[in-house]
CSV table of C-alpha atoms in Angstrom, one decimal:
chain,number,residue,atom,x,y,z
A,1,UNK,CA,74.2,15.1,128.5
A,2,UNK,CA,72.1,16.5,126.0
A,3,UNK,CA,75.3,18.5,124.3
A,4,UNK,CA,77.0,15.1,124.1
A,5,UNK,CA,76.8,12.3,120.8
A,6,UNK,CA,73.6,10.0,121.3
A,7,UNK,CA,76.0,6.8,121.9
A,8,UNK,CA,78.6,8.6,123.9
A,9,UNK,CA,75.7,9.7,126.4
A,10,UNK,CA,74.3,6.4,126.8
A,11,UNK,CA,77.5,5.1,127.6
A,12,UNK,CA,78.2,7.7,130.2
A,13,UNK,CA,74.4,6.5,131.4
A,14,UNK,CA,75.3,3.5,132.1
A,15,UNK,CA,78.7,4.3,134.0
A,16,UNK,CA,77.0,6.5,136.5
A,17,UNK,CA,73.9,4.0,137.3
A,18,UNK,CA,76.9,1.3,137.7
A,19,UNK,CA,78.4,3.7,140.2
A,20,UNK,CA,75.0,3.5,141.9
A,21,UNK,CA,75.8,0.2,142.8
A,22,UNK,CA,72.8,-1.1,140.0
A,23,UNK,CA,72.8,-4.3,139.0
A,24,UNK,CA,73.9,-5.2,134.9
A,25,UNK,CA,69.9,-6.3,134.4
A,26,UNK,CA,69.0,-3.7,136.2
A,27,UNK,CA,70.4,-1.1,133.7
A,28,UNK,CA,69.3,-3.2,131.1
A,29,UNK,CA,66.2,-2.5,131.7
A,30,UNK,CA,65.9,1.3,132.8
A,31,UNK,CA,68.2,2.1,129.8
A,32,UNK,CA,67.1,-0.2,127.3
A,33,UNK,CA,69.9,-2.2,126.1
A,34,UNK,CA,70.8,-5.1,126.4
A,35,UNK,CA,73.4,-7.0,129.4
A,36,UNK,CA,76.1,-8.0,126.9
A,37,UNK,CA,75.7,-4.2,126.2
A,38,UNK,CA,76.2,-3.3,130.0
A,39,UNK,CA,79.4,-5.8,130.2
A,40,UNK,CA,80.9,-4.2,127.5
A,41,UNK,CA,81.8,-0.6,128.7
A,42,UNK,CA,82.0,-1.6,132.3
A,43,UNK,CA,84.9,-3.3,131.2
A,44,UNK,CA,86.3,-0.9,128.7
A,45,UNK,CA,86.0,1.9,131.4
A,46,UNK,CA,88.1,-0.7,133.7
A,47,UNK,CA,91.0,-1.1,130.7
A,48,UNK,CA,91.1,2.4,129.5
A,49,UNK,CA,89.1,4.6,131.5
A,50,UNK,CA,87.2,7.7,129.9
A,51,UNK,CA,88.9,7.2,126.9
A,52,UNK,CA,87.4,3.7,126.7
A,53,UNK,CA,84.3,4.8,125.9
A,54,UNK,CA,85.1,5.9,122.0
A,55,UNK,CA,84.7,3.8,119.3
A,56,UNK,CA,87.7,2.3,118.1
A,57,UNK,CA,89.1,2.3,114.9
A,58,UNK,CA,88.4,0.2,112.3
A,59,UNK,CA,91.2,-2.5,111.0
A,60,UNK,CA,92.0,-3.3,107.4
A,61,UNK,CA,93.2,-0.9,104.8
A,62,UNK,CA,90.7,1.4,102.7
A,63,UNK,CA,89.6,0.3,99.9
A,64,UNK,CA,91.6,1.9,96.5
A,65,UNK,CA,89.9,2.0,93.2
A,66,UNK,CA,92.3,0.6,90.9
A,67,UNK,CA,92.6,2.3,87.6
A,68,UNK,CA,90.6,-0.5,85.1
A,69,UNK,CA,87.5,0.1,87.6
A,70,UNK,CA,87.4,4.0,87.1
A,71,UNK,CA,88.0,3.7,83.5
A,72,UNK,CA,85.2,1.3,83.1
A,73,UNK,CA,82.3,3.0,85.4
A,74,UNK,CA,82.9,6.7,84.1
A,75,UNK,CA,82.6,6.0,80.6
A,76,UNK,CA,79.5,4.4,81.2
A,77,UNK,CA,78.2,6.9,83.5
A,78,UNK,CA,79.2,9.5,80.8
A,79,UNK,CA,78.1,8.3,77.7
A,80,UNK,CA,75.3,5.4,78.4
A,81,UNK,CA,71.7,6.4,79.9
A,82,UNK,CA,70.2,2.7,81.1
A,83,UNK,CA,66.7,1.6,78.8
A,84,UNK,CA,64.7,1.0,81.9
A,85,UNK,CA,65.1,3.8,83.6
A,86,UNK,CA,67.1,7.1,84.4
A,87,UNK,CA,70.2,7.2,86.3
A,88,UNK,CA,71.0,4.1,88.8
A,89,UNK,CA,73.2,2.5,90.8
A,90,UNK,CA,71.5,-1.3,90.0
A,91,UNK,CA,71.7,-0.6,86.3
A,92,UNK,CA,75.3,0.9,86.1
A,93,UNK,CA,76.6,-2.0,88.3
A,94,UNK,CA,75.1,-4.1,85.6
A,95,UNK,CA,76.5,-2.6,82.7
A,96,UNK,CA,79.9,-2.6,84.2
A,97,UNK,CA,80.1,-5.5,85.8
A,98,UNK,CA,81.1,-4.4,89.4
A,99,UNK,CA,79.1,-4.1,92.5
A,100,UNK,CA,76.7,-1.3,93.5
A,101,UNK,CA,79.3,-0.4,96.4
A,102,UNK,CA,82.1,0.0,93.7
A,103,UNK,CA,79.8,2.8,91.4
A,104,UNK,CA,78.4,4.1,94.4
A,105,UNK,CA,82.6,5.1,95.3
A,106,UNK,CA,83.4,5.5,92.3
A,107,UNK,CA,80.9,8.3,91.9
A,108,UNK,CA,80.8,9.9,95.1
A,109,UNK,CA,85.2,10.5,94.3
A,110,UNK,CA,84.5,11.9,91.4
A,111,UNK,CA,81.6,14.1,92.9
A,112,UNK,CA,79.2,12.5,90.2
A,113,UNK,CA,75.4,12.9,90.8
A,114,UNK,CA,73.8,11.4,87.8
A,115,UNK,CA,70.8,11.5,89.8
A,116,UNK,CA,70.0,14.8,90.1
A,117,UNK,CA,69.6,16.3,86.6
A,118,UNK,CA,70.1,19.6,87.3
A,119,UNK,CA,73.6,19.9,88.5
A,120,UNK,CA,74.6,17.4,86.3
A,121,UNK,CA,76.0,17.6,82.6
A,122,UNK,CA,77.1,14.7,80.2
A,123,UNK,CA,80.8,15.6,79.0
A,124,UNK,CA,81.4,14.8,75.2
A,125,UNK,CA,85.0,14.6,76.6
A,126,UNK,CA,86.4,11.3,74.9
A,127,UNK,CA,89.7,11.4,77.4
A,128,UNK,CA,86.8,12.1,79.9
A,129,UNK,CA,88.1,9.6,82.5
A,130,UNK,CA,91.7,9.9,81.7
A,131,UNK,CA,91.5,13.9,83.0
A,132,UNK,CA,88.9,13.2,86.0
A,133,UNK,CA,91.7,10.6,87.7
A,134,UNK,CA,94.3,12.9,86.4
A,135,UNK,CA,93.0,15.8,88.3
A,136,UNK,CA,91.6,13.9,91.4
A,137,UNK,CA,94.7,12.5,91.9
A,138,UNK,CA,96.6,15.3,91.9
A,139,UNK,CA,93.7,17.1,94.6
A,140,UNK,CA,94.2,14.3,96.8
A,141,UNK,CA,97.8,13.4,96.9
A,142,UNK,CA,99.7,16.6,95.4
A,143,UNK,CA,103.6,15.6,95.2
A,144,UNK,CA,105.7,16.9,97.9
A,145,UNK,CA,108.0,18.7,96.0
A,146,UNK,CA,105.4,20.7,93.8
A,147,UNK,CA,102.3,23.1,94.7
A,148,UNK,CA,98.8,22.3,93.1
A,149,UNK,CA,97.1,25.3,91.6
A,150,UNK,CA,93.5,25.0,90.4
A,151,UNK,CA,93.1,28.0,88.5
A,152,UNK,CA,90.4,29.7,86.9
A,153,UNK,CA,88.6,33.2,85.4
A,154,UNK,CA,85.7,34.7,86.6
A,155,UNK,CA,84.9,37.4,83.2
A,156,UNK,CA,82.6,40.2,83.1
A,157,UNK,CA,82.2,40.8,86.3
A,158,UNK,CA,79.5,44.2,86.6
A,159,UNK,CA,80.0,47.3,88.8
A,160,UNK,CA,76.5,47.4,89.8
A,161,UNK,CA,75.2,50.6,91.7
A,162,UNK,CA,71.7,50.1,93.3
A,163,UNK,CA,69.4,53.0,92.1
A,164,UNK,CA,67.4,52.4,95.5
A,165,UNK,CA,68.5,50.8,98.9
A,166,UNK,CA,67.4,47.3,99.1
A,167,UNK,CA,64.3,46.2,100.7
A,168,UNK,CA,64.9,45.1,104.0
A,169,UNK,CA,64.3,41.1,105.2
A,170,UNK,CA,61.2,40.4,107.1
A,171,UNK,CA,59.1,38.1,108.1
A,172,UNK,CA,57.5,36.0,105.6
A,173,UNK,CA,59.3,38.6,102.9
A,174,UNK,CA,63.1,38.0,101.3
A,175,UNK,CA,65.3,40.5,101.3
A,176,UNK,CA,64.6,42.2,97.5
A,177,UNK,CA,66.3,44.9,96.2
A,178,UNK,CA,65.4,46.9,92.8
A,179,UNK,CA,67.1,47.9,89.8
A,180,UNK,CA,70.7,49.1,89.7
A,181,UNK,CA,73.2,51.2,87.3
A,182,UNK,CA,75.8,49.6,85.7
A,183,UNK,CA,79.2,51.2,85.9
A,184,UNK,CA,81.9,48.8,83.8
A,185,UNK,CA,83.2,45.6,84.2
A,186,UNK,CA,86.3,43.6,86.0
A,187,UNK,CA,87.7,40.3,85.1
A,188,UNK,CA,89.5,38.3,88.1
A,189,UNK,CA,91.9,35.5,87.6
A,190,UNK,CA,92.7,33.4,90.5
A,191,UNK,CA,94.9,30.4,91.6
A,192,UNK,CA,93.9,28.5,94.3
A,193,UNK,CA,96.3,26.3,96.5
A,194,UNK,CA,95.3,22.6,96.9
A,195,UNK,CA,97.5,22.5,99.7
A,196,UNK,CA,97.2,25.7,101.8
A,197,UNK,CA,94.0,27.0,100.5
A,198,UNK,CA,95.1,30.4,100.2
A,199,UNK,CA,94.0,32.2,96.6
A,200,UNK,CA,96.5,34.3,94.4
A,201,UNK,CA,94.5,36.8,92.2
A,202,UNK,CA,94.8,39.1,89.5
A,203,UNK,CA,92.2,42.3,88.6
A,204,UNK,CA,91.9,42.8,84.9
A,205,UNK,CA,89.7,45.1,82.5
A,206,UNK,CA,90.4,42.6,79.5
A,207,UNK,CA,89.4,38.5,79.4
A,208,UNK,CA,92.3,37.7,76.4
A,209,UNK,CA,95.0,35.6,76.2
A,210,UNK,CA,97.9,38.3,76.8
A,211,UNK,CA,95.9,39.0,80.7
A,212,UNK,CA,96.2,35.0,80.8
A,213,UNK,CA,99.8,35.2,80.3
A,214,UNK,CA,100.9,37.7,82.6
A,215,UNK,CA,98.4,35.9,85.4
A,216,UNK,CA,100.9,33.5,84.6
A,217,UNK,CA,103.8,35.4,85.3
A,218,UNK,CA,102.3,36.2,88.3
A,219,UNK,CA,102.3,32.9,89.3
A,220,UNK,CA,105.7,31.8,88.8
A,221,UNK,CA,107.1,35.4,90.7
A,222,UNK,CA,105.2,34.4,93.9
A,223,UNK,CA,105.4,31.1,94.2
A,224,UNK,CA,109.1,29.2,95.4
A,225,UNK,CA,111.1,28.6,92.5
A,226,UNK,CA,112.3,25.2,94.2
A,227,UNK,CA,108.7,23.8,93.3
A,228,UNK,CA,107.1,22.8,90.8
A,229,UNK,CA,104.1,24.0,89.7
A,230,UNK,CA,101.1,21.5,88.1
A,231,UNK,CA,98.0,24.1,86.8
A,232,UNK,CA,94.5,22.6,86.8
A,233,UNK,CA,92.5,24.6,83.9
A,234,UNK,CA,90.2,24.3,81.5
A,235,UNK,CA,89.7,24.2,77.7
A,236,UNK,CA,89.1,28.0,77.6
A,237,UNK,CA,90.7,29.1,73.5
A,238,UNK,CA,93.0,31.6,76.0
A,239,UNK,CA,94.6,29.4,77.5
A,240,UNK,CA,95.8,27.3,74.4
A,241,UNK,CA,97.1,29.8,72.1
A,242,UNK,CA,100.4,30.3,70.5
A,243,UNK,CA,102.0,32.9,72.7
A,244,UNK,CA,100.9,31.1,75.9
A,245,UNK,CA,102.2,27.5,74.8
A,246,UNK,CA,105.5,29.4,73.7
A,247,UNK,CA,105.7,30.9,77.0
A,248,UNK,CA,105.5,27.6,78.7
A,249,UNK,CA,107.6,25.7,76.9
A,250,UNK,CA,110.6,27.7,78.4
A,251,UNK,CA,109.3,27.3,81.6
A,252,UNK,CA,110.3,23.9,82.9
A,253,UNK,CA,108.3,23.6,86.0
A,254,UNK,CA,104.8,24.4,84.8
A,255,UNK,CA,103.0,21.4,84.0
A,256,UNK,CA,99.0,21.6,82.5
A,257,UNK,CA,96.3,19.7,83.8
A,258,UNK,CA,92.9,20.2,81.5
A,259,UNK,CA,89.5,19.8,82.7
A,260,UNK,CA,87.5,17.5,80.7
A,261,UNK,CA,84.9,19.7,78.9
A,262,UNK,CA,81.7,20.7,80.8
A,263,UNK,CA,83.3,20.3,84.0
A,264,UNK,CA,83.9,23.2,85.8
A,265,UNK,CA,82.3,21.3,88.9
A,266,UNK,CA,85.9,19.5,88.8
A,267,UNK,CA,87.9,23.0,89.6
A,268,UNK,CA,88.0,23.5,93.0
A,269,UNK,CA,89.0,27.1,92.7
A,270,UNK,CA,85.0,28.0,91.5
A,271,UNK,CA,84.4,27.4,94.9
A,272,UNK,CA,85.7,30.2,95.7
A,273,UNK,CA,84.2,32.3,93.0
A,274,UNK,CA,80.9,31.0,94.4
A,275,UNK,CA,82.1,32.9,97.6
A,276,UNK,CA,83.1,35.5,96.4
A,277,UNK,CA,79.7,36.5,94.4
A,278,UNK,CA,77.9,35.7,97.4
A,279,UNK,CA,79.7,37.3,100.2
A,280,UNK,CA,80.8,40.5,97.5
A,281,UNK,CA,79.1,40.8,94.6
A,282,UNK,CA,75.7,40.0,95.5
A,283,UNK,CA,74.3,42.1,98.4
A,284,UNK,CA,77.3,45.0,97.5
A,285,UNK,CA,77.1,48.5,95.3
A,286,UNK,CA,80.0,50.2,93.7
A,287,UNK,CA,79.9,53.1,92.3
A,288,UNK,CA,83.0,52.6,89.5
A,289,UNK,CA,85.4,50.1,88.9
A,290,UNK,CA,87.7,50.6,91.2
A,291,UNK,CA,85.2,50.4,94.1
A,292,UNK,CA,84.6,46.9,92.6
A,293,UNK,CA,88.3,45.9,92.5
A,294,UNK,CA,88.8,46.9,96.0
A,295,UNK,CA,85.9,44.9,97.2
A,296,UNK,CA,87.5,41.7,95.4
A,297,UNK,CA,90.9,42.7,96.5
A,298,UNK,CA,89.3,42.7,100.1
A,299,UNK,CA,87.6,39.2,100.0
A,300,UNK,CA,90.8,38.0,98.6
A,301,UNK,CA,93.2,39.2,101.4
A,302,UNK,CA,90.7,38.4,103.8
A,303,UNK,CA,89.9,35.0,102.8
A,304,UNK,CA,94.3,34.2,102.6
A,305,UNK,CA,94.2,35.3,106.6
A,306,UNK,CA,91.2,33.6,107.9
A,307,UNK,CA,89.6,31.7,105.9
A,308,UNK,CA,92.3,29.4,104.1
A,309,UNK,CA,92.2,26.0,104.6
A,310,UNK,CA,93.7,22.6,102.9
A,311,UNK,CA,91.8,21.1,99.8
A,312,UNK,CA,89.9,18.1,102.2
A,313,UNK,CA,88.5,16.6,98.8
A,314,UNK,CA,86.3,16.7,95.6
């Protein structure tokens, strides 16, 4: 019993003390619930058997935010800090006129913590809540005939080479490690797949707008040609200029979705950078470059294999 969910075991409880021939008041009593309790699962054991004793489903239809309710609480989120206090739900149901229920949803779909200062950064973003239901949307109900591609850049990243191995973890001590040599840098650009959760990368030595455009390129040779393609990126100046919006304009099924400013949070592909630097970069030594391009090349093919999974939300 004690591998099994608290209310699943109690009604299992009470199934095996009614095969013992006990009496409704009876288990009432030794288990500590009430008879209409008792009544209950002896007779949904007698409809359905075993699989009578799961909860059922609940009726109605989810709630939906409808687009006037978003656009009014994210603003206000954004851009007004209450008098009386920091950061709440009372105060922003107030100001906007809805419930606490419908800012408390609202902001857990948009992953907003107002709350807790330190992950959280007020966007000057005037088309801030345009772009958040923009980009949620597309995360949560990408369009069948088109792939989802959150892409990103992780610049600069250092071909460290430990001068000394690392101290060992013990008890009562973290695992510490000492000063290191530096041997170049890498940039990696990556795509991630709302849909599949598998990552296409690209390995370069420069962070410019030209490495930008042939990531692109990229992009478009290994993905179906039957599909569109809808790009979540941010405001980075490479991915704006001149040869890159030339490029695109001749290539039909691309379609740009910007980030508001200040919030990478929003991209799901940083996730994955945030793997990557911890299962990789963090603990690892290389000795050149290439040893550090092989490493990311590794995490990347390994990850597509096992590790890919659908985007399950924001």
């Amino acid at each position: 019993m004690g591998a099994l969910p608290q209310n699943i075991g109690q009604r299992a409880s009470i199934l095996l003390l009614l095969a013992n021939c006990l009496t409704s008041k009876g288990i009432s009593e030794q288990l500590k619930v009430s008879v209409p309790v008792v009544s209950k699962w002896r007779k949904r054991y007698q409809e359905s058997g075993l699989e009578g004793l799961s909860d059922l489903r609940h009726c109605g239809v989810p709630h939906k935010h409808d687009e006037a309710e978003v656009k009014e609480i994210l603003p206000l989120t954004i851009h007004r800090v209450p008098r009386e206090a920091t950061h709440s739900l009372r105060f922003m149901a107030e100001y906007s006129g809805g419930s606490i229920w419908q800012v408390a949803q609202v902001w857990a779909a948009a992953d907003l913590k107002p709350y807790r200062l330190k992950i959280f950064k007020i966007s000057s973003d005037p088309h801030f809540a345009d772009k958040v239901i923009d980009v949620v949307g597309l995360c949560l109900n990408p369009s069948d005939n088109a792939l989802v591609l959150a892409v990103d850049e992780k610049t600069q990243i250092q071909a460290l080479n430990r001068t000394q191995p690392m101290l060992l973890l013990k008890h009562g001590q973290v695992e510490r490690q000492h000063d290191y040599k530096r041997h170049g840098t890498a940039s990696l650009y990556a795509a991630f797949d709302i849909l599949t959760g598998k990552v296409i990368g690209c390995i370069t030595q420069q962070h410019r707008a030209k490495e930008f455009l042939e990531f692109l390129r990229q992009i478009d040779h290994r993905t179906p040609v039957e599909l569109d393609l809808h790009v979540i990126l941010d405001n980075c100046s490479t991915h704006r200029t001149a040869a890159v919006r030339e490029w695109l304009e001749k290539q039909l099924r691309f379609k740009l979705h910007f980030t508001p400013t200040s919030t990478s949070w929003l991209n799901s592909v940083e996730g994955r950078f945030t793997q990557l630097e911890r299962r990789v970069l963090y603990r690892n030594a290389f000795c050149s470059v290439a040893d550090l391009r092989a490493a990311i090349r590794r995490f990347i093919e390994g990850h597509n294999e096992h590790s890919a999974k659908p985007f399950a939300g924001i």
